[in-house]
Tab-separated table of N, CA and C in Angstrom:
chain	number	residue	atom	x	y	z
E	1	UNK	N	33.194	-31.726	2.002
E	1	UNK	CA	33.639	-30.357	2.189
E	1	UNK	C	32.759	-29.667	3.215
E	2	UNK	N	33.478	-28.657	4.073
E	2	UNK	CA	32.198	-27.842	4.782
E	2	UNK	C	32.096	-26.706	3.928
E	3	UNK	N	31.208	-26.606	5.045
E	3	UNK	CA	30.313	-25.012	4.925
E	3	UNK	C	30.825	-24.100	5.765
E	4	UNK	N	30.519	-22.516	5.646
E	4	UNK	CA	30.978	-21.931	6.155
E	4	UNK	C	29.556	-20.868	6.573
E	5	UNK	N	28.926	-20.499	7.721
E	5	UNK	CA	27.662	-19.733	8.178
E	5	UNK	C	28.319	-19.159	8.747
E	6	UNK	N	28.748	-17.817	8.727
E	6	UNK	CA	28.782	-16.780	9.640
E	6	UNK	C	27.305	-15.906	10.060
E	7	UNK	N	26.971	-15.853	11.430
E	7	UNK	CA	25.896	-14.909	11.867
E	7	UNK	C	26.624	-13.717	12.490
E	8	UNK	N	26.846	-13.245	11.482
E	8	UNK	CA	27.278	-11.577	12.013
E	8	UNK	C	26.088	-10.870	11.652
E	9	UNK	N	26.674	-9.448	12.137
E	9	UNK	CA	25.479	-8.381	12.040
E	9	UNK	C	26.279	-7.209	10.859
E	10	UNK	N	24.420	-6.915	10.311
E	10	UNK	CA	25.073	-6.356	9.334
E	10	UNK	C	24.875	-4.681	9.281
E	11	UNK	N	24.323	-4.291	10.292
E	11	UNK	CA	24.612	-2.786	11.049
E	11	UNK	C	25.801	-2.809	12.144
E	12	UNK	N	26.352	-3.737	12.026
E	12	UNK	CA	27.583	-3.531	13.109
E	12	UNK	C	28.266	-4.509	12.900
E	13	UNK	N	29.240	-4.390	11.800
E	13	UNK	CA	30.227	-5.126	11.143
E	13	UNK	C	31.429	-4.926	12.121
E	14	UNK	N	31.694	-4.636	13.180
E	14	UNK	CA	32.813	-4.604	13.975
E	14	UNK	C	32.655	-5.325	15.214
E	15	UNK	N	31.261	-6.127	15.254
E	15	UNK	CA	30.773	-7.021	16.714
E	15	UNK	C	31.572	-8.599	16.108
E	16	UNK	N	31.598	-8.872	17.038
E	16	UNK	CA	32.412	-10.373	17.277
E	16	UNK	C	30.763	-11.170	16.757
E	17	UNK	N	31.232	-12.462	16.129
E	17	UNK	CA	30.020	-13.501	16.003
E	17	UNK	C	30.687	-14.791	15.827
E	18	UNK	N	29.709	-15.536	15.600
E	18	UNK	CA	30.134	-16.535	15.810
E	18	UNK	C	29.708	-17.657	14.397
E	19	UNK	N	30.749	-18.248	14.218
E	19	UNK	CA	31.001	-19.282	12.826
E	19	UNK	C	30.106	-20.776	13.123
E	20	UNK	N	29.420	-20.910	12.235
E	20	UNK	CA	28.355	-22.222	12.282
E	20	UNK	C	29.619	-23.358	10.800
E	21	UNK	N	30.271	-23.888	11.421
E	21	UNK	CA	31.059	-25.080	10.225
E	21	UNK	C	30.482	-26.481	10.569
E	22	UNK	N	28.868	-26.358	9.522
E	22	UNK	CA	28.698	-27.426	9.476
E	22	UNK	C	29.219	-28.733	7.771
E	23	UNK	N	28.968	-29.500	6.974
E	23	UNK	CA	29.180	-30.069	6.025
E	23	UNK	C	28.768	-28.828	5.373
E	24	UNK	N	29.206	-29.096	3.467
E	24	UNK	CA	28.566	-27.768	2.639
E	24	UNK	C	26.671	-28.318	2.660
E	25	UNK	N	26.868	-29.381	2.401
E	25	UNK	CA	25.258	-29.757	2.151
E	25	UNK	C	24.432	-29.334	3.584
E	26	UNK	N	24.901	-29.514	4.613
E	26	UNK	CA	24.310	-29.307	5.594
E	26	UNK	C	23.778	-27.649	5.784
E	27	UNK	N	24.838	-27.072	5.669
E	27	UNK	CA	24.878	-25.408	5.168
E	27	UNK	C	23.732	-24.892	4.104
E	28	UNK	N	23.934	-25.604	3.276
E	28	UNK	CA	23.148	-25.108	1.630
E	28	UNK	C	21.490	-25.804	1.962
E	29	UNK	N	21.052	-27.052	2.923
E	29	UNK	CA	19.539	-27.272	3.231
E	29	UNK	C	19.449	-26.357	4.262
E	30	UNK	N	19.832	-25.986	5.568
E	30	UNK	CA	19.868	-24.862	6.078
E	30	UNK	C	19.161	-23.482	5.419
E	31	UNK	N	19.922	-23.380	4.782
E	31	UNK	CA	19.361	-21.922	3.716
E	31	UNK	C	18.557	-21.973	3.168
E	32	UNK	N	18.326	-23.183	2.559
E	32	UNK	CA	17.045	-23.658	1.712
E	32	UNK	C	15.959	-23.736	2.595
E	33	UNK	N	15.941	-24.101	3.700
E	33	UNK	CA	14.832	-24.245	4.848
E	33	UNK	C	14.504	-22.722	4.745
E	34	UNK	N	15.762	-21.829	5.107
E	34	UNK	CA	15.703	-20.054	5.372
E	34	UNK	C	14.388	-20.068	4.519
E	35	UNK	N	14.852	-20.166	2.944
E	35	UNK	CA	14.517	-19.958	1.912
E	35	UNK	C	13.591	-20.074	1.492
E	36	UNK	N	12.439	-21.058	1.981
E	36	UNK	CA	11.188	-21.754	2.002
E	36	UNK	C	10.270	-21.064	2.813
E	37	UNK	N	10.851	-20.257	3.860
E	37	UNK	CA	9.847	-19.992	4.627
E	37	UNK	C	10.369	-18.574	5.541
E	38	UNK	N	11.407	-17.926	4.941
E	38	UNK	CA	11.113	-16.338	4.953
E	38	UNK	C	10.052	-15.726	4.454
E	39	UNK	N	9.646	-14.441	4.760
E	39	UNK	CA	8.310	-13.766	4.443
E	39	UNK	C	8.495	-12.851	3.414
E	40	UNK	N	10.019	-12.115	3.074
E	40	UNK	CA	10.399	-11.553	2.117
E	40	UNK	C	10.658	-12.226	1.175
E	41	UNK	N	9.910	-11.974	-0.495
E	41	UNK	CA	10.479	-12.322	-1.404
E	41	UNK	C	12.005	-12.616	-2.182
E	42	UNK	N	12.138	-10.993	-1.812
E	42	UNK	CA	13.416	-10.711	-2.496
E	42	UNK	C	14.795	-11.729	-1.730
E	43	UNK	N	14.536	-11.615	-0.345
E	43	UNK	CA	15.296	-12.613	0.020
E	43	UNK	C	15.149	-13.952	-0.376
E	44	UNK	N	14.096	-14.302	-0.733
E	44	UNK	CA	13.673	-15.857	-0.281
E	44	UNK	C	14.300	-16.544	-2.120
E	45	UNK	N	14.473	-15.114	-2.665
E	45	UNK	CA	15.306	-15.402	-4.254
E	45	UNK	C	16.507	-15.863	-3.791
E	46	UNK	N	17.615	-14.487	-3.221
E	46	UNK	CA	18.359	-14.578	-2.831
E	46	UNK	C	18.939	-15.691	-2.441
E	47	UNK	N	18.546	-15.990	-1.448
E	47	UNK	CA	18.641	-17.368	-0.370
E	47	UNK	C	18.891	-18.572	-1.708
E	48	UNK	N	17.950	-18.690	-2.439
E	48	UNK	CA	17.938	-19.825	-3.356
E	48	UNK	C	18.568	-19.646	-4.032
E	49	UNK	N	19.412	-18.072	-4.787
E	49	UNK	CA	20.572	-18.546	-5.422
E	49	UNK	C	21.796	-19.098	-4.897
E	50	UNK	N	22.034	-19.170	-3.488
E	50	UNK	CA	23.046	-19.473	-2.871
E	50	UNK	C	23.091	-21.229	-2.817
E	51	UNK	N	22.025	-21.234	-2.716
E	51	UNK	CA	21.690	-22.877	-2.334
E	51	UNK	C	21.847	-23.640	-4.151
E	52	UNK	N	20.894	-22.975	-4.690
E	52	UNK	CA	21.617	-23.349	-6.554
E	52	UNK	C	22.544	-23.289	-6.738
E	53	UNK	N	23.928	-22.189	-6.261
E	53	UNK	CA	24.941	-22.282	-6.873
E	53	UNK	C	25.854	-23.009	-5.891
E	54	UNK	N	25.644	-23.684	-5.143
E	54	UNK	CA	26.314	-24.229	-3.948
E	54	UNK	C	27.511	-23.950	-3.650
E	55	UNK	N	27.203	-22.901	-3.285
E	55	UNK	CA	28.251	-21.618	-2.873
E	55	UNK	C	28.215	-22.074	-1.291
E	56	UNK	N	30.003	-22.427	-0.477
E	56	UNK	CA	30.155	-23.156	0.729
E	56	UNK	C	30.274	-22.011	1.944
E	57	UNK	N	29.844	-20.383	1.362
E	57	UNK	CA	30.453	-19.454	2.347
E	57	UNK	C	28.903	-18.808	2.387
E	58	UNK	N	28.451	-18.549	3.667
E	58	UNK	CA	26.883	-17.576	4.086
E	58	UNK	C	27.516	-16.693	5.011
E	59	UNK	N	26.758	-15.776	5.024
E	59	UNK	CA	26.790	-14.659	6.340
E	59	UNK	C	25.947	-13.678	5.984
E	60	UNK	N	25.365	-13.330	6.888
E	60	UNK	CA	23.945	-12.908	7.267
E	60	UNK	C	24.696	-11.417	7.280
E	61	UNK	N	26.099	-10.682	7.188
E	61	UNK	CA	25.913	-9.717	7.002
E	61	UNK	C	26.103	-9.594	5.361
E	62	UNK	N	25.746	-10.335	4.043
E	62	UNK	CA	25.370	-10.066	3.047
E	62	UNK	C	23.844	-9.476	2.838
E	63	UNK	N	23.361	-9.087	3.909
E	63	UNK	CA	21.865	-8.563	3.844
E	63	UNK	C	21.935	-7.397	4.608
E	64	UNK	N	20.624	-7.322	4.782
E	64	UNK	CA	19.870	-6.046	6.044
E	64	UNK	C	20.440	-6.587	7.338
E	65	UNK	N	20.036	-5.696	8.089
E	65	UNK	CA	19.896	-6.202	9.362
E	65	UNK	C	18.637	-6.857	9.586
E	66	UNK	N	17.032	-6.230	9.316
E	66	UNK	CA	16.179	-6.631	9.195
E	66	UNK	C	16.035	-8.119	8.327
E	67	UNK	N	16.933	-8.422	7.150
E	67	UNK	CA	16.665	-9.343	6.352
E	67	UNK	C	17.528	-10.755	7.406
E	68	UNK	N	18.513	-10.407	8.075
E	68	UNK	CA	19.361	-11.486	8.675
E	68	UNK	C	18.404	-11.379	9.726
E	69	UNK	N	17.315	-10.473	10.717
E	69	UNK	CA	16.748	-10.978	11.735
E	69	UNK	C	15.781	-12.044	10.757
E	70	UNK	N	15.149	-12.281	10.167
E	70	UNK	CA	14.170	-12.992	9.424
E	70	UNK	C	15.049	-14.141	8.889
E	71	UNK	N	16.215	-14.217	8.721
E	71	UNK	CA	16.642	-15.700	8.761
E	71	UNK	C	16.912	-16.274	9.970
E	72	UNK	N	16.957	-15.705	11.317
E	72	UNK	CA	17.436	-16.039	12.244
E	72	UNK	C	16.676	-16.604	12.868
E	73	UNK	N	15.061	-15.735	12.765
E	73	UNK	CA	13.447	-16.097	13.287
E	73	UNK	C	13.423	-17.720	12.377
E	74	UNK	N	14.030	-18.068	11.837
E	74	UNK	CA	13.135	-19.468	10.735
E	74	UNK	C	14.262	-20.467	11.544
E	75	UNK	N	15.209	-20.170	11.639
E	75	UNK	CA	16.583	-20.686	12.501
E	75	UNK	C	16.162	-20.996	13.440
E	76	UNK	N	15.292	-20.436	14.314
E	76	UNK	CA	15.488	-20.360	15.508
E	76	UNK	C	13.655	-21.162	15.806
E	77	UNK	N	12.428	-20.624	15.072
E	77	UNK	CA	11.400	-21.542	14.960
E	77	UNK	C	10.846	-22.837	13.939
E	78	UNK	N	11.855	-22.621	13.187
E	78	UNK	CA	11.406	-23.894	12.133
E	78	UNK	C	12.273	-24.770	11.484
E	79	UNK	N	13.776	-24.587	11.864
E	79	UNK	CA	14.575	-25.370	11.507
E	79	UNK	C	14.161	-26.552	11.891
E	80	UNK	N	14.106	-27.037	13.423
E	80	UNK	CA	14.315	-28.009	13.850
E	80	UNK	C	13.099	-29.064	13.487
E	81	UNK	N	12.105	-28.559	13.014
E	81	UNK	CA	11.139	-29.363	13.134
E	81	UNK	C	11.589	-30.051	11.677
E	82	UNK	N	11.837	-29.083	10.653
E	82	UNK	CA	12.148	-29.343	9.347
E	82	UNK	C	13.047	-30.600	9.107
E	83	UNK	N	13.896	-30.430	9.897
E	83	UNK	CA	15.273	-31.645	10.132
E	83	UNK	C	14.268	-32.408	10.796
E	84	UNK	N	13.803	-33.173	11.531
E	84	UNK	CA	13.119	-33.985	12.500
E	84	UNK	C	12.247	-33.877	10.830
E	85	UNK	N	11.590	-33.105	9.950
E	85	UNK	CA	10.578	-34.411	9.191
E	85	UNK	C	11.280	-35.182	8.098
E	86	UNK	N	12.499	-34.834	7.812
E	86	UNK	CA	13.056	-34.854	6.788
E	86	UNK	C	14.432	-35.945	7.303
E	87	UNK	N	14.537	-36.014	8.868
E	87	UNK	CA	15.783	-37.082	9.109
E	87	UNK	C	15.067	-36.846	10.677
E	88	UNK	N	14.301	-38.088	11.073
E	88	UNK	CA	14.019	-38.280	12.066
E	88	UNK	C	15.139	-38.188	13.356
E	89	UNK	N	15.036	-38.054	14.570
E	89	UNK	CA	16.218	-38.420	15.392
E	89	UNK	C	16.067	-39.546	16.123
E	90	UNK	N	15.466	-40.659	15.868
E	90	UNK	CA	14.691	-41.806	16.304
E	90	UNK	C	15.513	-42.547	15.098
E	91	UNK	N	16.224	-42.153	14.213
E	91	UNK	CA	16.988	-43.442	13.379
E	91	UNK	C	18.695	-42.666	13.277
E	92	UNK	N	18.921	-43.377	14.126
E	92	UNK	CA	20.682	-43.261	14.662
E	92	UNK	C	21.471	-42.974	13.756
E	93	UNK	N	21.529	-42.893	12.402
E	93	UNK	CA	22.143	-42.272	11.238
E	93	UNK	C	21.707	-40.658	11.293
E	94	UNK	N	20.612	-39.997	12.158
E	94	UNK	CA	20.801	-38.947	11.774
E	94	UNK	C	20.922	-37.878	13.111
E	95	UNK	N	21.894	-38.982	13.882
E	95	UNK	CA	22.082	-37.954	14.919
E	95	UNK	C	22.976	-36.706	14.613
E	96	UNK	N	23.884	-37.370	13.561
E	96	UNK	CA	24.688	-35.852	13.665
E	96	UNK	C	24.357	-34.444	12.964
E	97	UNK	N	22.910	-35.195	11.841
E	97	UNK	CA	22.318	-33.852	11.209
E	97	UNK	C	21.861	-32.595	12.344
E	98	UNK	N	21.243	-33.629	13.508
E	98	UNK	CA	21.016	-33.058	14.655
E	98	UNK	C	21.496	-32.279	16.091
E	99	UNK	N	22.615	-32.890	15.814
E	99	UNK	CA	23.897	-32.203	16.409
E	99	UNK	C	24.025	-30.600	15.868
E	100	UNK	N	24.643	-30.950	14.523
E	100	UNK	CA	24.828	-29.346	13.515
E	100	UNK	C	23.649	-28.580	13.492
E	101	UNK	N	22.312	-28.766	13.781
E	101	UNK	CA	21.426	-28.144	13.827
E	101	UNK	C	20.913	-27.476	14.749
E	102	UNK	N	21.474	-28.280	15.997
E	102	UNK	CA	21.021	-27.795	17.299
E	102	UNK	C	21.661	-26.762	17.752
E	103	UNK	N	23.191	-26.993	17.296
E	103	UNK	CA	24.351	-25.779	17.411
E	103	UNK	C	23.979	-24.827	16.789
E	104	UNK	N	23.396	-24.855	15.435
E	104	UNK	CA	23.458	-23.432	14.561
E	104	UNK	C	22.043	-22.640	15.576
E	105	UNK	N	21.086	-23.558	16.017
E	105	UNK	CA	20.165	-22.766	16.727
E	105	UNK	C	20.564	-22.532	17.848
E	106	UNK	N	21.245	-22.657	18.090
E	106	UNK	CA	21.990	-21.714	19.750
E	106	UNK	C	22.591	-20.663	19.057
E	107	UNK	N	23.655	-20.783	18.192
E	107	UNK	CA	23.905	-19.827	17.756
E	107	UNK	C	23.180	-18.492	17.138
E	108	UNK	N	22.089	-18.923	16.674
E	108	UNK	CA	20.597	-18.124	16.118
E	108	UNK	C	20.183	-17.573	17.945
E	109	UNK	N	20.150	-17.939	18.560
E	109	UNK	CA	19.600	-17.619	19.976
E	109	UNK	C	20.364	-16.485	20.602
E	110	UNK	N	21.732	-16.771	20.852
E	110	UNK	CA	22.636	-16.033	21.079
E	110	UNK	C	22.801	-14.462	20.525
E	111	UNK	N	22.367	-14.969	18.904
E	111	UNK	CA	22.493	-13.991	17.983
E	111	UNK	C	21.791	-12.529	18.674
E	112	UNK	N	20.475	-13.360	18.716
E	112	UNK	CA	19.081	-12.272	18.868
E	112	UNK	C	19.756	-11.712	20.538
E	113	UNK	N	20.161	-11.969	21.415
E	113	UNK	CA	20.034	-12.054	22.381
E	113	UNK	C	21.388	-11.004	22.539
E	114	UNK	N	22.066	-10.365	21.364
E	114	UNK	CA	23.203	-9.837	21.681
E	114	UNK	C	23.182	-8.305	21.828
């Protein structure tokens, strides 16, 4: 099944964004990465009930604006390394984790950049 990541904004629910459809599991470690290493508590609950209840739909305008820039910052500096310790890209089974990851961080790039 996929997942569904929307990075919209959540002070301006009428801007165009853009849909991250990666697998649900791919989606739900995603968040869990968020989740591990946001600086806010209250989110970093949050985040983990989504990933516990493996719930296949995210969007960053279920928060702050401030709380979706702080998932976007972990998106955008610590995803990738996280995937690379956890599914090397040096063993050919995990190119496509790397694929979906690389996309959602453009999309995280884009985000900030809008």
């Amino acid at each position: 099944m996929s997942g569904i990541f929307n990075l919209d904004w959540p002070d301006f629910p009428d801007r165009d964004y853009e849909t991250w459809n990666p697998t649900r599991g791919a989606m739900l470690w995603a968040v869990e990465v968020c989740a591990d290493r946001v600086r806010d508590e209250w989110l970093a609950g949050s985040l983990r009930e989504i990933v516990d209840g493996g719930y296949g739909y995210f969007g960053l305008g279920f928060f702050t604006q401030q709380q979706a820039a702080e998932i976007v910052r972990v998106i955008r500096t610590d995803l990738k390394a996280a995937t690379e310790a956890v599914q090397p890209i040096a063993e050919p089974r995990n190119a496509l984790i790397h694929v979906m990851v690389d996309e959602l961080i453009g999309m995280a790039d884009r985000w900030v950049k809008a």
